[in-house]
Amino acid sequence: MDHNYGKLYLIPTRLGDNPPLEVLPISVKKIIEMVDDYIVENEKTARRFIKKVDSRKQQSSLNFKVLNKYTEPEEIQHFLEDCKKGKPVGLLSEAGCPGIADPGADIVKLAHEHNIQVVPLVGPSSILLALMSSGMNGQSFAFNGYIPIDKSERKATLKRLERVSFEQNQTQLFIETPYRNTKILEDICSTLHPNTRVCIACDITLPTEYIKTMTVNDWKHAKVDLHKRPAIFVIHKD
């Protein structure tokens, strides 16, 4: 590492609207008190989060670089110039941990390429929290991101994940856009084997948190409102 460079801090955020220090350790607050330069997905929500963590921090002292689907690759190459000047930089996700199902992975890769020290901070990851609470295999697992929208592709993907789970004894995790949660549960129930276990982990860390593991057959008879609620789906076929 180049010790003249500032460090890149990977700063986790909360998964919902609860008070930050209910789910984040005090170490996150200490870093936010120290850091003024940030790489974020959305400046407005990042400012709001920082203010919630440290209400005394002067908003005028904060500097932001925005990293989202509209950011050009050429821009990203300059995002760590502050580190090269000796300043610490914070990388913030919109929810959860930077670099996990998150565009921040590109910044972490760049930091390693430029010999900048990367410091991950402890915080909530909906993927790991869902796996922890599912009762499924935590020794071998895979996160598969979003399931295809097309109905035939979606069902084929679900069957493939179920087959891999059975053949490799591997837990499979995936997500869906919250307003399509009800539809994905319907497809799970109509596509997968009745004895395949399914965990739905919804609103993780929030007062409305709902986490339940049942067989596909049991989910067919369950009544649960998942509409527009962030959820992780976990499956395992024994």
Coordinates of N, CA and C in Angstrom, one line a residue:
M1 N 0.8 -1.2 0.0 CA 0.0 0.0 0.0 C 0.9 1.3 0.0
D2 N 0.4 2.3 -0.7 CA 1.1 3.6 -0.6 C 0.6 4.3 0.6
H3 N 1.4 4.5 1.6 CA 1.0 5.1 2.9 C 0.8 6.6 2.8
N4 N 1.2 7.2 1.7 CA 0.9 8.6 1.5 C -0.5 8.9 1.0
Y5 N -1.2 7.8 0.5 CA -2.5 7.9 0.0 C -3.5 7.8 1.2
G6 N -4.7 8.5 0.9 CA -5.8 8.3 1.9 C -6.5 7.0 1.7
K7 N -7.1 6.5 2.7 CA -7.8 5.2 2.6 C -9.2 5.3 2.0
L8 N -9.6 4.2 1.4 CA -11.0 4.1 0.9 C -11.8 3.3 1.9
Y9 N -12.8 4.0 2.5 CA -13.6 3.3 3.6 C -14.9 2.9 2.9
L10 N -15.2 1.6 3.1 CA -16.5 1.1 2.6 C -17.5 1.2 3.7
I11 N -18.4 2.1 3.5 CA -19.3 2.5 4.6 C -20.7 1.9 4.4
P12 N -21.1 1.0 5.2 CA -22.5 0.4 5.1 C -23.5 1.4 5.5
T13 N -24.7 1.2 4.9 CA -25.9 2.0 5.3 C -27.0 1.1 5.8
R14 N -28.0 1.7 6.4 CA -29.1 0.9 6.9 C -29.9 0.4 5.7
L15 N -30.8 -0.6 5.9 CA -31.6 -1.2 4.9 C -33.0 -0.6 4.8
G16 N -33.3 0.3 5.7 CA -34.6 1.0 5.6 C -34.5 2.3 6.3
D17 N -35.6 2.7 6.9 CA -35.6 4.1 7.5 C -35.4 4.1 9.0
N18 N -34.9 3.0 9.6 CA -34.8 3.1 11.0 C -33.5 3.9 11.4
P19 N -33.4 4.3 12.7 CA -32.3 5.1 13.1 C -31.0 4.4 12.8
P20 N -30.0 5.0 12.2 CA -28.8 4.4 11.7 C -28.0 3.6 12.8
L21 N -27.9 4.2 14.0 CA -27.1 3.6 15.1 C -27.8 2.4 15.8
E22 N -29.0 2.1 15.3 CA -29.7 0.9 15.8 C -29.1 -0.3 15.1
V23 N -28.6 -0.1 13.9 CA -28.1 -1.3 13.1 C -26.7 -1.1 12.7
L24 N -26.1 0.0 13.0 CA -24.7 0.2 12.6 C -23.8 0.4 13.8
P25 N -22.6 -0.1 13.8 CA -21.7 0.1 15.0 C -21.2 1.5 15.1
I26 N -20.7 1.9 16.2 CA -20.2 3.2 16.5 C -19.0 3.6 15.6
S27 N -18.3 2.5 15.1 CA -17.1 2.8 14.2 C -17.5 3.5 12.9
V28 N -18.8 3.2 12.4 CA -19.3 3.9 11.2 C -19.4 5.4 11.5
K29 N -20.0 5.7 12.7 CA -20.1 7.1 13.0 C -18.8 7.8 13.1
K30 N -17.8 7.2 13.7 CA -16.4 7.8 13.8 C -15.8 8.1 12.4
I31 N -16.0 7.2 11.5 CA -15.5 7.4 10.2 C -16.2 8.5 9.5
I32 N -17.5 8.6 9.6 CA -18.3 9.6 8.9 C -17.9 11.0 9.5
E33 N -17.6 11.0 10.8 CA -17.2 12.3 11.4 C -15.9 12.8 10.8
M34 N -15.0 11.8 10.4 CA -13.7 12.2 9.9 C -13.7 12.5 8.4
V35 N -14.6 11.8 7.6 CA -14.5 11.9 6.1 C -15.4 12.9 5.6
D36 N -14.9 13.7 4.6 CA -15.7 14.7 3.9 C -16.0 14.4 2.5
D37 N -15.2 13.5 1.9 CA -15.3 13.2 0.5 C -15.9 11.8 0.3
Y38 N -17.0 11.8 -0.5 CA -17.7 10.5 -0.7 C -18.0 10.2 -2.1
I39 N -18.1 8.9 -2.4 CA -18.6 8.4 -3.7 C -19.9 7.7 -3.3
V40 N -21.0 8.2 -4.0 CA -22.4 7.7 -3.6 C -23.2 7.5 -4.9
E41 N -24.3 6.8 -4.7 CA -25.3 6.5 -5.8 C -26.2 7.7 -6.0
N42 N -26.5 8.4 -4.9 CA -27.5 9.5 -4.9 C -27.1 10.5 -3.8
E43 N -26.8 11.7 -4.3 CA -26.3 12.7 -3.3 C -27.3 13.1 -2.3
K44 N -28.5 13.2 -2.7 CA -29.6 13.6 -1.7 C -29.8 12.6 -0.6
T45 N -29.9 11.4 -0.9 CA -30.1 10.3 0.1 C -28.8 10.2 1.0
A46 N -27.6 10.3 0.3 CA -26.4 10.2 1.1 C -26.3 11.4 2.1
R47 N -26.6 12.6 1.7 CA -26.6 13.7 2.6 C -27.5 13.4 3.8
R48 N -28.7 12.9 3.5 CA -29.7 12.7 4.6 C -29.1 11.6 5.5
F49 N -28.5 10.6 5.0 CA -28.0 9.5 5.9 C -26.8 10.1 6.7
I50 N -25.9 10.8 6.2 CA -24.8 11.4 6.9 C -25.3 12.3 8.0
K51 N -26.3 13.1 7.7 CA -26.9 14.0 8.7 C -27.5 13.2 9.9
K52 N -28.2 12.0 9.6 CA -28.8 11.2 10.6 C -27.7 10.6 11.5
V53 N -26.5 10.2 10.9 CA -25.5 9.6 11.7 C -24.7 10.7 12.5
D54 N -24.5 11.9 11.9 CA -23.7 12.9 12.6 C -24.4 14.3 12.3
S55 N -25.3 14.6 13.2 CA -26.1 15.9 12.9 C -25.3 17.1 13.0
R56 N -24.1 17.0 13.7 CA -23.3 18.2 13.8 C -22.3 18.5 12.6
K57 N -22.2 17.5 11.7 CA -21.3 17.7 10.6 C -21.9 18.8 9.6
Q58 N -21.0 19.6 9.2 CA -21.4 20.7 8.3 C -21.6 20.2 6.9
Q59 N -22.8 20.3 6.4 CA -23.1 19.8 5.1 C -22.3 20.5 4.0
S60 N -21.9 21.7 4.3 CA -21.2 22.5 3.3 C -19.7 22.0 3.1
S61 N -19.3 21.2 4.1 CA -17.9 20.6 4.0 C -17.9 19.3 3.2
L62 N -19.1 18.8 2.8 CA -19.1 17.5 2.1 C -19.0 17.7 0.6
N63 N -18.2 16.7 0.0 CA -18.0 16.7 -1.4 C -18.4 15.3 -1.9
F64 N -19.2 15.3 -3.1 CA -19.7 14.0 -3.6 C -19.4 13.8 -5.0
K65 N -19.0 12.5 -5.3 CA -19.0 12.1 -6.7 C -20.1 11.0 -6.8
V66 N -20.9 11.1 -7.9 CA -22.0 10.2 -8.0 C -21.7 9.0 -9.0
L67 N -21.9 7.8 -8.5 CA -21.7 6.6 -9.2 C -23.0 5.9 -9.4
N68 N -23.5 5.9 -10.6 CA -24.7 5.1 -10.9 C -24.7 4.6 -12.3
K69 N -25.8 4.2 -12.9 CA -25.8 3.6 -14.2 C -25.5 4.6 -15.3
Y70 N -25.6 5.9 -14.9 CA -25.3 7.0 -15.9 C -23.9 7.5 -15.9
T71 N -23.1 7.0 -15.0 CA -21.7 7.4 -14.8 C -20.9 6.8 -15.9
E72 N -20.1 7.6 -16.7 CA -19.3 7.1 -17.7 C -18.0 6.4 -17.2
P73 N -17.6 5.3 -17.8 CA -16.4 4.7 -17.3 C -15.2 5.6 -17.2
E74 N -15.1 6.6 -18.1 CA -13.9 7.5 -18.1 C -14.0 8.3 -16.8
E75 N -15.2 8.7 -16.3 CA -15.3 9.5 -15.1 C -14.8 8.7 -13.9
I76 N -15.1 7.4 -13.8 CA -14.8 6.6 -12.7 C -13.2 6.5 -12.5
Q77 N -12.5 6.6 -13.5 CA -11.0 6.6 -13.4 C -10.5 7.7 -12.6
H78 N -11.3 8.8 -12.4 CA -10.8 9.9 -11.6 C -11.4 10.0 -10.2
F79 N -12.2 9.0 -9.9 CA -13.0 9.1 -8.6 C -12.1 9.0 -7.4
L80 N -10.9 8.5 -7.5 CA -10.1 8.3 -6.3 C -8.9 9.3 -6.2
E81 N -9.0 10.4 -7.0 CA -8.0 11.4 -7.0 C -7.8 12.0 -5.6
D82 N -8.9 12.1 -4.8 CA -8.7 12.6 -3.4 C -7.9 11.7 -2.6
C83 N -8.0 10.4 -2.7 CA -7.2 9.4 -2.0 C -5.7 9.6 -2.4
K84 N -5.4 9.9 -3.6 CA -4.1 10.1 -4.1 C -3.5 11.4 -3.5
K85 N -4.4 12.3 -3.1 CA -3.9 13.5 -2.5 C -3.8 13.4 -1.0
G86 N -4.0 12.2 -0.5 CA -3.9 11.9 1.0 C -5.1 12.0 1.8
K87 N -6.3 12.2 1.1 CA -7.5 12.4 1.8 C -8.3 11.0 1.9
P88 N -8.9 10.8 3.1 CA -9.8 9.6 3.2 C -11.0 9.8 2.3
V89 N -11.5 8.7 1.7 CA -12.8 8.8 0.9 C -13.7 7.7 1.4
G90 N -15.0 8.0 1.5 CA -16.0 7.1 1.9 C -16.8 6.6 0.7
L91 N -17.0 5.3 0.5 CA -17.9 4.8 -0.5 C -19.2 4.3 0.2
L92 N -20.3 4.9 -0.2 CA -21.6 4.6 0.4 C -22.5 3.9 -0.6
S93 N -23.2 2.9 -0.2 CA -24.2 2.2 -0.9 C -25.5 2.9 -0.6
E94 N -26.6 2.7 -1.5 CA -27.9 3.2 -1.2 C -28.5 2.4 0.0
A95 N -28.2 1.1 0.1 CA -28.7 0.3 1.1 C -27.7 -0.9 1.3
G96 N -27.4 -1.2 2.6 CA -26.5 -2.3 2.9 C -25.0 -2.0 2.7
C97 N -24.3 -3.0 2.2 CA -22.9 -2.9 2.1 C -22.4 -2.6 0.7
P98 N -21.4 -1.6 0.6 CA -20.9 -1.3 -0.7 C -20.2 -2.5 -1.4
G99 N -20.4 -2.6 -2.7 CA -19.7 -3.6 -3.4 C -20.4 -4.9 -3.5
I100 N -21.5 -5.1 -2.7 CA -22.3 -6.3 -2.7 C -23.6 -6.0 -3.4
A101 N -23.7 -6.6 -4.6 CA -24.9 -6.3 -5.5 C -25.0 -4.8 -5.6
D102 N -23.9 -4.1 -5.9 CA -23.8 -2.7 -5.8 C -22.7 -2.2 -6.8
P103 N -22.9 -1.0 -7.4 CA -21.9 -0.6 -8.4 C -20.6 -0.2 -7.8
G104 N -20.5 0.0 -6.4 CA -19.3 0.3 -5.8 C -18.1 -0.6 -6.0
A105 N -18.4 -1.9 -6.4 CA -17.4 -2.8 -6.7 C -16.4 -2.3 -7.7
D106 N -16.8 -1.5 -8.6 CA -15.9 -0.9 -9.6 C -14.9 0.0 -8.9
I107 N -15.3 0.7 -7.9 CA -14.4 1.7 -7.2 C -13.4 0.9 -6.4
V108 N -13.9 -0.2 -5.7 CA -13.0 -1.0 -4.9 C -11.9 -1.7 -5.8
K109 N -12.3 -2.1 -7.0 CA -11.4 -2.7 -8.0 C -10.3 -1.6 -8.3
L110 N -10.7 -0.4 -8.6 CA -9.8 0.7 -9.0 C -8.9 1.0 -7.8
A111 N -9.4 0.9 -6.6 CA -8.5 1.2 -5.5 C -7.4 0.2 -5.4
H112 N -7.7 -1.1 -5.6 CA -6.6 -2.1 -5.6 C -5.6 -1.9 -6.7
E113 N -6.1 -1.5 -7.9 CA -5.2 -1.3 -9.0 C -4.3 -0.2 -8.7
H114 N -4.7 0.8 -7.9 CA -3.8 2.0 -7.6 C -3.2 1.9 -6.3
N115 N -3.2 0.8 -5.7 CA -2.5 0.5 -4.4 C -3.0 1.4 -3.3
I116 N -4.3 1.6 -3.3 CA -5.0 2.4 -2.2 C -5.6 1.4 -1.2
Q117 N -5.4 1.6 0.0 CA -5.9 0.7 1.1 C -7.4 0.8 1.2
V118 N -8.0 -0.4 1.1 CA -9.5 -0.6 1.2 C -9.8 -1.0 2.6
V119 N -10.7 -0.3 3.3 CA -11.1 -0.6 4.7 C -12.6 -0.9 4.7
P120 N -13.0 -2.2 4.8 CA -14.5 -2.5 4.9 C -14.9 -2.3 6.4
L121 N -16.1 -1.6 6.5 CA -16.7 -1.4 7.8 C -17.9 -2.4 8.0
V122 N -18.1 -2.7 9.3 CA -19.2 -3.7 9.6 C -20.5 -3.0 9.4
G123 N -21.5 -3.8 8.8 CA -22.8 -3.3 8.7 C -23.8 -4.3 8.1
P124 N -25.0 -4.0 8.0 CA -26.0 -5.0 7.5 C -25.9 -5.3 6.0
S125 N -25.9 -6.6 5.7 CA -26.1 -7.1 4.3 C -27.3 -7.9 4.3
S126 N -28.3 -7.5 3.5 CA -29.6 -8.2 3.4 C -29.3 -9.7 2.9
I127 N -28.3 -9.9 2.1 CA -28.1 -11.2 1.6 C -27.6 -12.1 2.7
L128 N -26.6 -11.7 3.5 CA -26.1 -12.5 4.5 C -27.1 -12.7 5.7
L129 N -27.9 -11.6 6.0 CA -28.9 -11.7 7.0 C -30.0 -12.7 6.6
A130 N -30.4 -12.7 5.4 CA -31.4 -13.7 4.9 C -30.8 -15.1 5.0
L131 N -29.6 -15.3 4.5 CA -29.0 -16.6 4.6 C -28.9 -17.1 6.0
M132 N -28.4 -16.2 6.9 CA -28.3 -16.6 8.4 C -29.6 -17.1 8.9
S133 N -30.7 -16.4 8.6 CA -32.0 -16.7 9.2 C -32.8 -17.7 8.4
S134 N -32.3 -18.3 7.3 CA -33.1 -19.2 6.5 C -33.1 -20.6 7.0
G135 N -32.0 -21.0 7.8 CA -31.9 -22.4 8.2 C -31.3 -23.3 7.1
M136 N -30.8 -22.7 6.0 CA -30.3 -23.5 4.9 C -28.8 -23.5 4.9
N137 N -28.2 -24.2 4.0 CA -26.8 -24.4 4.0 C -26.0 -23.1 3.9
G138 N -25.3 -22.8 5.0 CA -24.4 -21.6 4.9 C -23.0 -21.8 4.6
Q139 N -22.7 -23.1 4.3 CA -21.3 -23.5 3.9 C -21.1 -23.3 2.4
S140 N -22.2 -23.5 1.6 CA -22.1 -23.4 0.2 C -23.4 -22.7 -0.3
F141 N -23.2 -21.5 -0.9 CA -24.4 -20.7 -1.3 C -24.0 -19.8 -2.5
A142 N -25.0 -19.3 -3.2 CA -24.8 -18.4 -4.3 C -25.9 -17.4 -4.4
F143 N -25.4 -16.1 -4.6 CA -26.4 -15.0 -4.8 C -26.5 -14.8 -6.3
N144 N -27.7 -14.9 -6.8 CA -27.9 -14.8 -8.3 C -28.5 -13.5 -8.8
G145 N -28.6 -12.5 -8.0 CA -29.2 -11.2 -8.4 C -30.6 -11.3 -8.8
Y146 N -31.0 -10.6 -9.8 CA -32.4 -10.5 -10.2 C -32.8 -11.7 -11.1
I147 N -34.0 -12.2 -11.0 CA -34.6 -13.2 -11.8 C -35.1 -12.6 -13.1
P148 N -35.0 -13.3 -14.2 CA -35.6 -12.7 -15.5 C -37.0 -12.3 -15.4
I149 N -37.4 -11.3 -16.2 CA -38.8 -10.8 -16.2 C -39.7 -11.7 -17.0
D150 N -39.2 -12.2 -18.2 CA -39.9 -13.0 -19.1 C -40.4 -14.3 -18.4
K151 N -41.7 -14.7 -18.5 CA -42.2 -15.7 -17.7 C -41.5 -17.1 -18.0
S152 N -41.3 -17.4 -19.2 CA -40.7 -18.7 -19.5 C -39.2 -18.7 -19.1
E153 N -38.5 -17.6 -19.2 CA -37.1 -17.6 -18.8 C -37.1 -17.6 -17.2
R154 N -38.0 -17.0 -16.6 CA -38.1 -16.9 -15.2 C -38.3 -18.4 -14.6
K155 N -39.2 -19.1 -15.2 CA -39.5 -20.5 -14.7 C -38.3 -21.4 -15.0
A156 N -37.7 -21.2 -16.1 CA -36.5 -22.0 -16.5 C -35.3 -21.7 -15.5
T157 N -35.2 -20.4 -15.1 CA -34.1 -20.1 -14.1 C -34.4 -20.7 -12.8
L158 N -35.7 -20.6 -12.3 CA -36.0 -21.2 -11.0 C -35.8 -22.7 -11.0
K159 N -36.1 -23.4 -12.1 CA -35.8 -24.8 -12.2 C -34.3 -25.1 -12.2
R160 N -33.6 -24.3 -12.9 CA -32.1 -24.5 -12.9 C -31.5 -24.2 -11.5
L161 N -31.9 -23.2 -10.8 CA -31.4 -23.0 -9.5 C -31.8 -24.1 -8.5
E162 N -33.0 -24.6 -8.7 CA -33.4 -25.7 -7.8 C -32.5 -27.0 -8.1
R163 N -32.3 -27.2 -9.4 CA -31.4 -28.4 -9.8 C -30.0 -28.2 -9.2
V164 N -29.4 -27.0 -9.4 CA -28.1 -26.8 -8.8 C -28.1 -27.0 -7.3
S165 N -29.1 -26.5 -6.6 CA -29.2 -26.6 -5.2 C -29.2 -28.1 -4.8
F166 N -29.9 -28.9 -5.5 CA -30.0 -30.4 -5.2 C -28.7 -31.1 -5.5
E167 N -28.1 -30.8 -6.7 CA -26.9 -31.5 -7.1 C -25.7 -31.1 -6.3
Q168 N -25.6 -29.9 -5.9 CA -24.4 -29.4 -5.2 C -24.7 -29.1 -3.7
N169 N -25.8 -29.4 -3.2 CA -26.2 -29.1 -1.8 C -25.9 -27.6 -1.6
Q170 N -26.3 -26.7 -2.5 CA -25.9 -25.3 -2.4 C -27.2 -24.4 -2.3
T171 N -27.2 -23.6 -1.3 CA -28.3 -22.6 -1.1 C -28.3 -21.6 -2.2
Q172 N -29.4 -21.3 -2.8 CA -29.5 -20.3 -3.9 C -30.4 -19.1 -3.4
L173 N -29.8 -17.9 -3.6 CA -30.5 -16.7 -3.2 C -30.7 -15.8 -4.4
F174 N -31.8 -15.1 -4.4 CA -32.1 -14.1 -5.5 C -33.0 -13.0 -5.0
I175 N -33.2 -12.0 -5.8 CA -34.1 -10.9 -5.5 C -35.0 -10.6 -6.7
E176 N -36.0 -9.8 -6.4 CA -36.9 -9.3 -7.4 C -37.3 -7.9 -7.1
T177 N -37.6 -7.1 -8.1 CA -38.1 -5.8 -7.9 C -39.3 -5.9 -7.0
P178 N -39.4 -5.1 -5.9 CA -40.4 -5.2 -4.9 C -41.8 -5.3 -5.4
Y179 N -42.2 -4.6 -6.4 CA -43.6 -4.6 -6.9 C -43.9 -5.9 -7.7
R180 N -42.9 -6.8 -7.9 CA -43.1 -8.1 -8.6 C -43.0 -9.2 -7.6
N181 N -42.8 -8.9 -6.3 CA -42.6 -10.0 -5.3 C -43.8 -11.0 -5.3
T182 N -45.0 -10.5 -5.4 CA -46.1 -11.5 -5.3 C -46.1 -12.4 -6.5
K183 N -45.7 -11.9 -7.7 CA -45.7 -12.7 -8.9 C -44.6 -13.7 -8.8
I184 N -43.4 -13.4 -8.3 CA -42.3 -14.4 -8.2 C -42.7 -15.5 -7.2
L185 N -43.4 -15.1 -6.1 CA -43.8 -16.2 -5.2 C -44.8 -17.1 -5.9
E186 N -45.7 -16.6 -6.7 CA -46.7 -17.4 -7.4 C -45.9 -18.4 -8.4
D187 N -44.9 -17.9 -9.1 CA -44.1 -18.7 -10.0 C -43.3 -19.7 -9.2
I188 N -42.8 -19.4 -8.1 CA -42.0 -20.3 -7.2 C -43.0 -21.5 -6.9
C189 N -44.2 -21.2 -6.5 CA -45.1 -22.2 -6.0 C -45.6 -23.1 -7.2
S190 N -45.7 -22.5 -8.4 CA -46.2 -23.3 -9.5 C -45.0 -24.0 -10.3
T191 N -43.8 -23.7 -9.9 CA -42.7 -24.3 -10.7 C -41.8 -25.3 -9.9
L192 N -41.6 -25.0 -8.7 CA -40.6 -25.8 -7.9 C -41.3 -27.0 -7.3
H193 N -40.4 -28.0 -6.9 CA -40.9 -29.2 -6.2 C -41.6 -28.9 -4.9
P194 N -42.7 -29.6 -4.6 CA -43.5 -29.2 -3.4 C -42.6 -29.3 -2.1
N195 N -41.6 -30.1 -2.0 CA -40.8 -30.2 -0.8 C -39.5 -29.3 -0.8
T196 N -39.3 -28.6 -1.8 CA -38.2 -27.6 -1.8 C -38.5 -26.5 -0.8
R197 N -37.5 -26.2 0.0 CA -37.6 -25.2 1.1 C -37.4 -23.8 0.5
V198 N -38.2 -22.9 0.9 CA -38.1 -21.5 0.4 C -38.2 -20.6 1.6
C199 N -37.2 -19.7 1.7 CA -37.2 -18.6 2.8 C -37.5 -17.3 2.1
I200 N -38.4 -16.5 2.7 CA -38.6 -15.2 2.2 C -38.2 -14.3 3.4
A201 N -37.2 -13.4 3.2 CA -36.7 -12.5 4.2 C -37.1 -11.1 3.7
C202 N -38.0 -10.5 4.4 CA -38.6 -9.2 3.9 C -38.4 -8.1 5.0
D203 N -38.2 -6.9 4.5 CA -38.0 -5.7 5.4 C -37.0 -6.0 6.5
I204 N -35.9 -6.6 6.2 CA -34.9 -7.0 7.1 C -34.4 -5.8 7.9
T205 N -34.3 -6.0 9.3 CA -33.9 -5.0 10.3 C -34.9 -4.0 10.6
L206 N -36.0 -4.0 9.9 CA -37.1 -3.0 10.1 C -38.1 -3.5 11.1
P207 N -38.9 -2.6 11.7 CA -40.0 -3.1 12.6 C -41.0 -4.0 12.0
T208 N -41.1 -3.9 10.6 CA -42.0 -4.8 9.9 C -41.4 -6.1 9.4
E209 N -40.2 -6.4 9.9 CA -39.4 -7.5 9.4 C -40.2 -8.8 9.4
Y210 N -40.1 -9.6 8.3 CA -40.8 -10.8 8.2 C -39.9 -11.8 7.5
I211 N -39.6 -12.9 8.3 CA -38.6 -13.9 7.8 C -39.3 -15.3 8.1
K212 N -39.5 -16.1 7.0 CA -40.2 -17.4 7.2 C -39.6 -18.4 6.2
T213 N -39.3 -19.6 6.7 CA -38.9 -20.7 5.8 C -40.0 -21.8 5.8
M214 N -40.5 -22.2 4.7 CA -41.4 -23.3 4.6 C -41.2 -24.0 3.3
T215 N -41.8 -25.1 3.1 CA -41.8 -25.8 1.8 C -42.6 -25.1 0.8
V216 N -42.4 -25.4 -0.5 CA -43.2 -24.8 -1.5 C -44.7 -25.1 -1.3
N217 N -44.9 -26.4 -0.9 CA -46.3 -26.8 -0.7 C -47.0 -25.9 0.4
D218 N -46.2 -25.6 1.5 CA -46.8 -24.8 2.5 C -47.0 -23.3 2.1
W219 N -46.1 -22.8 1.2 CA -46.2 -21.5 0.7 C -47.5 -21.3 -0.1
K220 N -47.9 -22.4 -0.8 CA -49.1 -22.4 -1.6 C -50.3 -22.0 -0.8
H221 N -50.3 -22.3 0.5 CA -51.5 -22.0 1.3 C -51.3 -20.8 2.3
A222 N -50.1 -20.2 2.1 CA -49.8 -19.0 3.0 C -50.4 -17.7 2.5
K223 N -50.7 -16.8 3.4 CA -51.2 -15.5 3.0 C -50.2 -14.5 3.6
V224 N -49.5 -13.9 2.7 CA -48.5 -12.9 3.1 C -48.4 -11.7 2.1
D225 N -48.4 -10.5 2.6 CA -48.4 -9.3 1.7 C -46.9 -8.9 1.5
L226 N -46.4 -9.1 0.3 CA -45.0 -8.8 0.0 C -44.9 -7.6 -1.0
H227 N -46.0 -7.0 -1.4 CA -46.0 -6.0 -2.4 C -45.2 -4.8 -2.0
K228 N -44.3 -4.4 -2.8 CA -43.4 -3.2 -2.6 C -42.6 -3.3 -1.3
R229 N -42.3 -4.5 -0.9 CA -41.5 -4.6 0.3 C -40.1 -5.3 -0.1
P230 N -39.0 -4.7 0.2 CA -37.7 -5.3 -0.2 C -37.6 -6.7 0.4
A231 N -37.3 -7.7 -0.5 CA -37.2 -9.1 0.0 C -36.1 -9.8 -0.7
I232 N -35.5 -10.8 0.0 CA -34.6 -11.7 -0.5 C -35.3 -13.1 -0.5
F233 N -35.1 -13.8 -1.6 CA -35.7 -15.2 -1.7 C -34.6 -16.2 -1.6
V234 N -34.8 -17.2 -0.8 CA -33.7 -18.3 -0.6 C -34.4 -19.6 -0.8
I235 N -33.7 -20.5 -1.6 CA -34.3 -21.8 -1.9 C -33.2 -22.9 -1.7
H236 N -33.7 -24.1 -1.3 CA -32.8 -25.2 -1.1 C -33.6 -26.5 -1.3
K237 N -33.1 -27.3 -2.2 CA -33.8 -28.6 -2.4 C -32.9 -29.7 -1.8
D238 N -33.4 -30.4 -0.8 CA -32.7 -31.5 -0.2 C -32.7 -32.8 -1.0

